[in-house]
PDB file of C-alpha atoms in Angstrom:
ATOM      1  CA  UNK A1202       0.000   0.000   0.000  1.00 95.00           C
ATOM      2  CA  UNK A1203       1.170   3.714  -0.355  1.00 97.00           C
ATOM      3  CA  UNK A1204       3.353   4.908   2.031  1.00 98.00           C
ATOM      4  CA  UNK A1205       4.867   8.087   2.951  1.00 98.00           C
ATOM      5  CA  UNK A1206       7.084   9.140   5.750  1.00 98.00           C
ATOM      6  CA  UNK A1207       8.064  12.546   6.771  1.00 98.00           C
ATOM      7  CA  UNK A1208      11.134  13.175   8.844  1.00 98.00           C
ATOM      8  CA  UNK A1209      13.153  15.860   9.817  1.00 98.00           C
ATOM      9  CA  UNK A1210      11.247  18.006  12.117  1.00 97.00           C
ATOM     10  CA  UNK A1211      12.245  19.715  15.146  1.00 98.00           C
ATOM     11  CA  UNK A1212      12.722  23.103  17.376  1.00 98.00           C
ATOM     12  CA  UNK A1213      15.103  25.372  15.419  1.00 98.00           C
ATOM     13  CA  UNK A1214      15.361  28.855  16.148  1.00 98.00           C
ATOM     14  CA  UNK A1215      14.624  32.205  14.200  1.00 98.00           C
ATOM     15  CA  UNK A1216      16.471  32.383  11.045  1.00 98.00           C
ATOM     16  CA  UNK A1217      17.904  28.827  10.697  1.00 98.00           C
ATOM     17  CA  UNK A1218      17.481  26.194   8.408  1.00 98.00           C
ATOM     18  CA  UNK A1219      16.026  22.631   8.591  1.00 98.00           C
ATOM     19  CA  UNK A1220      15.721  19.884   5.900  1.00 98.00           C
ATOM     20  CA  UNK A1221      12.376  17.533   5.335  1.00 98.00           C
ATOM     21  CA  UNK A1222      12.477  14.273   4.297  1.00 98.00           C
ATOM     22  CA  UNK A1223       9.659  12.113   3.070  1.00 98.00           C
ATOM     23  CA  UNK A1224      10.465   8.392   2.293  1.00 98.00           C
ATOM     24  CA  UNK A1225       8.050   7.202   0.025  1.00 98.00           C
ATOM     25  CA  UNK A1226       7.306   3.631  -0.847  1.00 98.00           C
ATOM     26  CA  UNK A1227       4.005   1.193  -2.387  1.00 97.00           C
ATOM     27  CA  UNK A1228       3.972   2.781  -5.113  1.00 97.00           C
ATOM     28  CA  UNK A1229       6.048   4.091  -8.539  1.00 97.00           C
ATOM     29  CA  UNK A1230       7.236   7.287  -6.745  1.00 97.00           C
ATOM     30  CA  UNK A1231       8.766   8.124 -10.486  1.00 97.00           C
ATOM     31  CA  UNK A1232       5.193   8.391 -12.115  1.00 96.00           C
ATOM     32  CA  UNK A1233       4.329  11.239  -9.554  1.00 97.00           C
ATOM     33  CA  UNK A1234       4.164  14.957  -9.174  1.00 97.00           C
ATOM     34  CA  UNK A1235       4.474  15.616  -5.425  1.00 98.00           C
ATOM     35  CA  UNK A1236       3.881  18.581  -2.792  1.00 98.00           C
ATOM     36  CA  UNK A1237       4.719  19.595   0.353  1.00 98.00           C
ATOM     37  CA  UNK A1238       1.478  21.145   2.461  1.00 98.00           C
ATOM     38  CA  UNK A1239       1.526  22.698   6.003  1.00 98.00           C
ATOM     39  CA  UNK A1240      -0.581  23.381   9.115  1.00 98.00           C
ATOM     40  CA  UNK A1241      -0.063  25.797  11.752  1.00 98.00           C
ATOM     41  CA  UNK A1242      -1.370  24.546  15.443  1.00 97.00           C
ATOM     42  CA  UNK A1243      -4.830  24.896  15.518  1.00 97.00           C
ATOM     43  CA  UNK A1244      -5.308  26.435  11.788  1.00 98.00           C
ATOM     44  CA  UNK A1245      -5.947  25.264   8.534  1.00 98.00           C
ATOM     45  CA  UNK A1246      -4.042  23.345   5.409  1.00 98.00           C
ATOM     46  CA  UNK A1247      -1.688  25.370   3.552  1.00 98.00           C
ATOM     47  CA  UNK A1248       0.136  24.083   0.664  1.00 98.00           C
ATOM     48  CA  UNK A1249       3.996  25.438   0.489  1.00 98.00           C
ATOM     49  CA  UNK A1250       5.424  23.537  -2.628  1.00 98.00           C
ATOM     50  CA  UNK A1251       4.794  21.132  -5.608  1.00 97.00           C
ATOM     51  CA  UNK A1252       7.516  18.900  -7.547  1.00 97.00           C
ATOM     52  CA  UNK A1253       6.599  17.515 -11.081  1.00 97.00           C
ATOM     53  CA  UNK A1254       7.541  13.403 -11.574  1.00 96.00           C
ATOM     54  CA  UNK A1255      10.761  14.474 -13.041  1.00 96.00           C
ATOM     55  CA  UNK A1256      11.761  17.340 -10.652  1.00 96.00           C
ATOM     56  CA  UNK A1257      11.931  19.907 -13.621  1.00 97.00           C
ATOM     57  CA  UNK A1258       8.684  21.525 -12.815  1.00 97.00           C
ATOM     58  CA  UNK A1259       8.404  23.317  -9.022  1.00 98.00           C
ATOM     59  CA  UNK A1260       6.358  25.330  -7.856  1.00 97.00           C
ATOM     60  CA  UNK A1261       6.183  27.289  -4.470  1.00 98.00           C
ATOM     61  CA  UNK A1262       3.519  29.882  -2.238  1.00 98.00           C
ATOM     62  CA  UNK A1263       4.532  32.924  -1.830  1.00 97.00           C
ATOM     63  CA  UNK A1264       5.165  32.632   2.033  1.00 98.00           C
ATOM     64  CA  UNK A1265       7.996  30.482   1.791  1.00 98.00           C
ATOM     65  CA  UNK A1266       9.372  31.526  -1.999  1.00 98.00           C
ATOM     66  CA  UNK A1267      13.057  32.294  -2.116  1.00 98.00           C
ATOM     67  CA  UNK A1268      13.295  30.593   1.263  1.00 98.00           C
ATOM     68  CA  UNK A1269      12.210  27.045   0.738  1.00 98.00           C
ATOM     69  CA  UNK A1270      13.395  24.594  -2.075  1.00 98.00           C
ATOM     70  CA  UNK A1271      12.207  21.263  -2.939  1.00 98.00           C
ATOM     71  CA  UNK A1272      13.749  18.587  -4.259  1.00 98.00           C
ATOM     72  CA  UNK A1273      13.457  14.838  -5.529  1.00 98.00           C
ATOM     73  CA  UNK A1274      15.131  11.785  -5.275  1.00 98.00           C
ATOM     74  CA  UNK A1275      13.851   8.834  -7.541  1.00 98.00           C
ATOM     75  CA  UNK A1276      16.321   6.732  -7.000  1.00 98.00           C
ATOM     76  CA  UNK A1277      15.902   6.781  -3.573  1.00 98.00           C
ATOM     77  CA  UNK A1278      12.050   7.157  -3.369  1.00 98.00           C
ATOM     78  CA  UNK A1279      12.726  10.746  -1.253  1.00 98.00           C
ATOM     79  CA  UNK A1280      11.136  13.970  -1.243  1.00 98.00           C
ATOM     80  CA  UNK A1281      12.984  17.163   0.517  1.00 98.00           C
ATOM     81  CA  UNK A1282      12.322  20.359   1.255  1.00 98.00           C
ATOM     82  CA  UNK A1283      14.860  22.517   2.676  1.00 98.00           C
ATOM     83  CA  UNK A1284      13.713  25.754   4.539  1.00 98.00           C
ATOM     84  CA  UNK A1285      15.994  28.667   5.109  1.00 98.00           C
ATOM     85  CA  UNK A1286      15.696  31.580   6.947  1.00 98.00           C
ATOM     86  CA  UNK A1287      12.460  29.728   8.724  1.00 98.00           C
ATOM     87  CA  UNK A1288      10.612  32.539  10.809  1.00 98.00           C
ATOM     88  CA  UNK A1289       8.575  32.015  13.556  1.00 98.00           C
ATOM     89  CA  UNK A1290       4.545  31.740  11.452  1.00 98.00           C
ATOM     90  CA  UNK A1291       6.269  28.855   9.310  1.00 98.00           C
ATOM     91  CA  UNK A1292       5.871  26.556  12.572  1.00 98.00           C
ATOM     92  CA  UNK A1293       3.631  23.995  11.612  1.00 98.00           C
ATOM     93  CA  UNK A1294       3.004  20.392  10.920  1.00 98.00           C
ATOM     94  CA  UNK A1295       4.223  19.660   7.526  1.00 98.00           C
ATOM     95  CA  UNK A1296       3.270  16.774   5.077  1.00 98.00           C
ATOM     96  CA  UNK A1297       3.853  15.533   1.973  1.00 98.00           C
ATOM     97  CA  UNK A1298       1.715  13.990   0.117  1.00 98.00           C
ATOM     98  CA  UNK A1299       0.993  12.657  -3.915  1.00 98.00           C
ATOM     99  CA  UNK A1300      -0.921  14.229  -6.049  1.00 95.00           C
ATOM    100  CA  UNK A1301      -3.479  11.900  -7.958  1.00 90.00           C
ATOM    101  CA  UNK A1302      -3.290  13.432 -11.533  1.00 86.00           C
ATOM    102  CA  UNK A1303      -1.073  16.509 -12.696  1.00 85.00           C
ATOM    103  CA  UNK A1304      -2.038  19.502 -10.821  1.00 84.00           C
ATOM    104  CA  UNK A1305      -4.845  17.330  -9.531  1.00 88.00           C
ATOM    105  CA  UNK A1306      -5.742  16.044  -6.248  1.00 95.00           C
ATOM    106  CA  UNK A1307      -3.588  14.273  -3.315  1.00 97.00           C
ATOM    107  CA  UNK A1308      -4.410  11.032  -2.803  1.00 96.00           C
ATOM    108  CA  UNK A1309      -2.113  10.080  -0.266  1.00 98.00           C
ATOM    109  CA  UNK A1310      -0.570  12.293   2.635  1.00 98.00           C
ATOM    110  CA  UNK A1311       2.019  11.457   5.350  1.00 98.00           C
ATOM    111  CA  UNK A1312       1.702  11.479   8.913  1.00 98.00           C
ATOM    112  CA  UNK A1313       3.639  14.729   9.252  1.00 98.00           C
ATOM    113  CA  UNK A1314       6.328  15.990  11.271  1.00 98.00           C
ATOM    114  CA  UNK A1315       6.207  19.325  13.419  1.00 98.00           C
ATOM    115  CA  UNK A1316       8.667  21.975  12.795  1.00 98.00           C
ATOM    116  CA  UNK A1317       9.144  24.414  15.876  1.00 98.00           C
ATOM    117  CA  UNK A1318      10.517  27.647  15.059  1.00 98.00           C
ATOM    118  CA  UNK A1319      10.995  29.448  18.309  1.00 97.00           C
ATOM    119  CA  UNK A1320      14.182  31.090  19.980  1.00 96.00           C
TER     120      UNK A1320
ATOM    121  CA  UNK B 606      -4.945  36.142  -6.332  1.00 92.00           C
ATOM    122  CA  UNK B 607      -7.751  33.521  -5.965  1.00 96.00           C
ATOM    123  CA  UNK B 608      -9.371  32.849  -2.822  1.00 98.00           C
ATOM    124  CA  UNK B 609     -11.363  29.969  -1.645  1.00 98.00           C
ATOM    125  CA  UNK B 610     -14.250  30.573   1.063  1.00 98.00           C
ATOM    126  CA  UNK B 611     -15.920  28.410   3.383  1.00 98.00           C
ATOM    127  CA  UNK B 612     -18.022  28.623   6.084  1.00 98.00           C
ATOM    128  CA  UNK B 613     -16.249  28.098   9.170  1.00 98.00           C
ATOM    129  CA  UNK B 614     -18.899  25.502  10.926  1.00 98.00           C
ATOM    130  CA  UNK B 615     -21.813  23.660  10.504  1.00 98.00           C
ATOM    131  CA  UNK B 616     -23.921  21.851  12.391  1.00 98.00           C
ATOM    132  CA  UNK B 617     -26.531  18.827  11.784  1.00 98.00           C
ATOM    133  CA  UNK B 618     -28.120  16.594  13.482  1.00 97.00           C
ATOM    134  CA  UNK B 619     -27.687  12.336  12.936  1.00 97.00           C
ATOM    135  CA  UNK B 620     -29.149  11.518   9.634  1.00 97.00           C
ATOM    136  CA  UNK B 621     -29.494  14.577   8.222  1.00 97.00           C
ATOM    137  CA  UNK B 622     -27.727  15.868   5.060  1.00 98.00           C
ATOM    138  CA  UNK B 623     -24.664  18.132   5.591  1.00 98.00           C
ATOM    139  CA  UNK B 624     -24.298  20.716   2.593  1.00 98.00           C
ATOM    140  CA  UNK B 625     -20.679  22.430   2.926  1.00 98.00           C
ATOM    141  CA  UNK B 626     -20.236  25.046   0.559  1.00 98.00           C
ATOM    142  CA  UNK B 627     -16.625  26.425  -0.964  1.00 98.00           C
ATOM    143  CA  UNK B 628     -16.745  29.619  -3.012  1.00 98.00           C
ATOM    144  CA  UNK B 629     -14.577  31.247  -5.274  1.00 98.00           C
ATOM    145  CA  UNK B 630     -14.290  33.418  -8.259  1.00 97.00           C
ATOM    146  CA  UNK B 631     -15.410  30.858 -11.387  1.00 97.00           C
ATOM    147  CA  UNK B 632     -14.807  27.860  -9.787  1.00 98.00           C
ATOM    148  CA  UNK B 633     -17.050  25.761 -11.403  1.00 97.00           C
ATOM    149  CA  UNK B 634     -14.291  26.294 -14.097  1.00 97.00           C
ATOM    150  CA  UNK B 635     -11.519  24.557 -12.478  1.00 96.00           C
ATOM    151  CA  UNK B 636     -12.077  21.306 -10.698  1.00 97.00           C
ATOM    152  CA  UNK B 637     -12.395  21.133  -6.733  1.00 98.00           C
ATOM    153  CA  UNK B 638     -11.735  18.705  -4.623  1.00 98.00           C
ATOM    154  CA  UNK B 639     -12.506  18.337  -0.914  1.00 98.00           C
ATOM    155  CA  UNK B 640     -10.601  16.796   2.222  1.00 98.00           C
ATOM    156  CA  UNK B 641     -11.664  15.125   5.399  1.00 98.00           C
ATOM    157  CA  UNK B 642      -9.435  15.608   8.554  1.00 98.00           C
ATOM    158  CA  UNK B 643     -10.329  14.096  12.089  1.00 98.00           C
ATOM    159  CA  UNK B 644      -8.514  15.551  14.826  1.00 97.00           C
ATOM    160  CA  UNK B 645      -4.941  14.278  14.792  1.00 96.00           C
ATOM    161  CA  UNK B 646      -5.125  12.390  11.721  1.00 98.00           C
ATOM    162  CA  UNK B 647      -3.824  13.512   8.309  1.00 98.00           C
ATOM    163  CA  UNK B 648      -6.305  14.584   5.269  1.00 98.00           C
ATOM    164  CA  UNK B 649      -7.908  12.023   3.512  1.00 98.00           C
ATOM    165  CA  UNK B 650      -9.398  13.155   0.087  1.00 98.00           C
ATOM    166  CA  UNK B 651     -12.958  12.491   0.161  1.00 98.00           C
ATOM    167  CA  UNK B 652     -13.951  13.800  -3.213  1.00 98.00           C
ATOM    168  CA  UNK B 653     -12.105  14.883  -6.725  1.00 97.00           C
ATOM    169  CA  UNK B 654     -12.807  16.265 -10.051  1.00 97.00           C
ATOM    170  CA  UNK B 655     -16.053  18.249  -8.274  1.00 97.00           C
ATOM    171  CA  UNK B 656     -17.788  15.085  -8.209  1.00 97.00           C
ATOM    172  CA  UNK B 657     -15.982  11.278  -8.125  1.00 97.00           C
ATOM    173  CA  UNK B 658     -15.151   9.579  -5.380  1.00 98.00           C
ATOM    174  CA  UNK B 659     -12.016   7.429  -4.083  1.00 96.00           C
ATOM    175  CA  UNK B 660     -12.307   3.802  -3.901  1.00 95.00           C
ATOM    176  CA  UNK B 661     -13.371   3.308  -0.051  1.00 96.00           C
ATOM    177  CA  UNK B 662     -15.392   6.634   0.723  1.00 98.00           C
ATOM    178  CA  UNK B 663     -19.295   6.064   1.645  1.00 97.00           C
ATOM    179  CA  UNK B 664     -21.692   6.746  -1.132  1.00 97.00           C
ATOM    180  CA  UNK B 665     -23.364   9.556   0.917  1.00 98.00           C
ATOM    181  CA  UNK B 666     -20.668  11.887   0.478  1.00 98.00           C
ATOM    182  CA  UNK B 667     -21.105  13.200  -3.175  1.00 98.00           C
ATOM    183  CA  UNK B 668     -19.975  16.677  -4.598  1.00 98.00           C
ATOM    184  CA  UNK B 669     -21.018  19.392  -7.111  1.00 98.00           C
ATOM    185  CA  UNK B 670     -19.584  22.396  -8.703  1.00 98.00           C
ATOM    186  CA  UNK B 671     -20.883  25.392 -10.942  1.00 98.00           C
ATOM    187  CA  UNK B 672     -20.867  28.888 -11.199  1.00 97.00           C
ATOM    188  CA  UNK B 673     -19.087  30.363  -8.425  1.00 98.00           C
ATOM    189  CA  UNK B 674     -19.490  27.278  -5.510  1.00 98.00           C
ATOM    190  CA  UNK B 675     -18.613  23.965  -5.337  1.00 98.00           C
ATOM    191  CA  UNK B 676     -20.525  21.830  -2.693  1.00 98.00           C
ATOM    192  CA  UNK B 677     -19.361  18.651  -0.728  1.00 98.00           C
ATOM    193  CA  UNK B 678     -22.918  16.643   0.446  1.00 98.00           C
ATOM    194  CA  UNK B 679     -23.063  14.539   3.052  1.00 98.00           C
ATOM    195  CA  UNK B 680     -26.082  12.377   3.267  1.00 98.00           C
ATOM    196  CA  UNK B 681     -27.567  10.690   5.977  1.00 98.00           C
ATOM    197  CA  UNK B 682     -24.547  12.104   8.477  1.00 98.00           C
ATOM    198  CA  UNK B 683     -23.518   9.961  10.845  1.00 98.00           C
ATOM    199  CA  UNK B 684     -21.159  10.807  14.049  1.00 97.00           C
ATOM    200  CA  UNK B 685     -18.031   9.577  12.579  1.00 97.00           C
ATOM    201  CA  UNK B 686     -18.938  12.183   9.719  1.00 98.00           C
ATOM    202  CA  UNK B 687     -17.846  14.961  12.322  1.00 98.00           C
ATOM    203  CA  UNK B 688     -14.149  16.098  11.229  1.00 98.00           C
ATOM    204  CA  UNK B 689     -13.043  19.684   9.448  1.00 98.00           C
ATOM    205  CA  UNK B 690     -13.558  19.591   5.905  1.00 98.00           C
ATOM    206  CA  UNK B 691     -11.277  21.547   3.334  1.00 98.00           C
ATOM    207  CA  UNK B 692     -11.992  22.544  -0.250  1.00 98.00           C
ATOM    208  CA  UNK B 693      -9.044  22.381  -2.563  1.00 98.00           C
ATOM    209  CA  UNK B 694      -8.518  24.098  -6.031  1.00 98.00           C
ATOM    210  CA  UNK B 695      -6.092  24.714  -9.026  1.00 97.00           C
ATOM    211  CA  UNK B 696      -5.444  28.413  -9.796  1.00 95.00           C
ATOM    212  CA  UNK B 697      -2.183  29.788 -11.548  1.00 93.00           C
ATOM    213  CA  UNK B 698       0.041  27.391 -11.042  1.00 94.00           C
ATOM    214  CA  UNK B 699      -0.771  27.295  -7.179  1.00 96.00           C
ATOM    215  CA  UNK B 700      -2.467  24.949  -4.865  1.00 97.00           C
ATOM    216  CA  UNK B 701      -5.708  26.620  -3.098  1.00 98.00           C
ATOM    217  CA  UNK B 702      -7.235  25.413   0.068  1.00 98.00           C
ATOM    218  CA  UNK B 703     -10.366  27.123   1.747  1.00 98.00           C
ATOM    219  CA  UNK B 704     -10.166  27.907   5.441  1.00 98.00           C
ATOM    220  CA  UNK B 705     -12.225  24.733   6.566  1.00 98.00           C
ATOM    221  CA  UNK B 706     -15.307  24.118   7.610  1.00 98.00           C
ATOM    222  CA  UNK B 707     -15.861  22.201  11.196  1.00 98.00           C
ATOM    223  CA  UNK B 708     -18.832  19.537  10.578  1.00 98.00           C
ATOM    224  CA  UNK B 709     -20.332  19.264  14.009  1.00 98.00           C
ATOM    225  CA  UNK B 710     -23.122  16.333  14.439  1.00 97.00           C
ATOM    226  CA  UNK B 711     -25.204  16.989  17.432  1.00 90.00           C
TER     227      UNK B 711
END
């Protein structure tokens, strides 16, 4: 069955960096586009980045652009995102998760990991 | 830039029909999707393409979309129904998600 796992979370203070990891596996992780979606404590989804199947189309939200990157690993079945400069209002629950068509829906999410950002 | 609006609750009672409504500037011209998220769980899509539904979700959720509002029905709501519930769209090259609407079943 589809699985993904996020890793990489922690506390990290105002203005350093941190790198996500999401291991995917049960699935061809080559045939899909990917994204990276966040949620504050308490608030609502809010997507942060999207990787097409071959890693030459990315996409990212304002918030975090210039800041974040994203990045793929088909060999390895891994997603990334590296955030830079993280701020205080990125400190959230992030997951990553596959989209179902091109710039479709996401079928399948991770469990998420939390990502402090507090001095 | 394009903004997706829901209402922030709702409340039914058992076996009633849930409407929860997302609405945005034309989008019944892109396709909508909607998620279901129980506290401390992850999303689960519930509905995609406005109106088809993943293998293993109940046949009383079904969906709609035209004009300015797409709308995620619940029929018959049952208990386990009660989660927040987030539209989704396609606009520009970015990913869209409504605020969320809390489905409360009394």
């Amino acid at each position: 069955q589809v699985q993904l796992v996020e890793s990489g979370g922690g506390l990290v203070k105002p203005g350093g960096s941190l790198r996500l990891s999401c291991e995917a596996s049960g699935f061809t992780f080559s045939d899909h586009f990917m994204t990276w979606i966040r949620q504050a404590p308490g608030k609502g989804l809010e997507w942060v980045s999207y990787i097409s199947n071959n890693g030459i189309t990315i996409y990212y939200a304002d918030s975090v652009k210039g800041r974040f990157t994203i990045s793929r690993d088909n060999a390895k079945k891994s997603l990334h995102l590296q955030m830079n400069s993280l701020r205080a209002d990125d400190t959230a629950v992030y997951y990553c998760a596959r989209d179902g068509a091109i710039e479709g829906w996401f079928d399948s999410w991770g469990q998420g990991t939390l990502v402090t950002v507090s001095s | 830039s394009f903004e997706l609006t829901q209402p922030p609750s709702l409340a039914v009672s058992p076996g009633q029909t849930a409407n929860i409504t997302c609405s945005g500037d034309r989008l019944g011209d892109k396709y909508a999707c909607w998620y279901q998220q129980k506290p401390g769980q992850s999303p689960v899509v519930v509905m995609y393409q406005d109106d088809k539904r993943p293998a293993g979700i109940s046949e009383r959720f079904s969906g709609s979309n035209s004009g300015n509002t797409a709308t995620l029905i619940i029929s018959g709501t049952r208990p386990m129904d009660e989660a927040d519930y987030y539209c989704q769209a396609w606009d520009s090259s970015t990913v869209v998600f409504g605020g969320g609407t809390k489905l409360t079943v009394l």
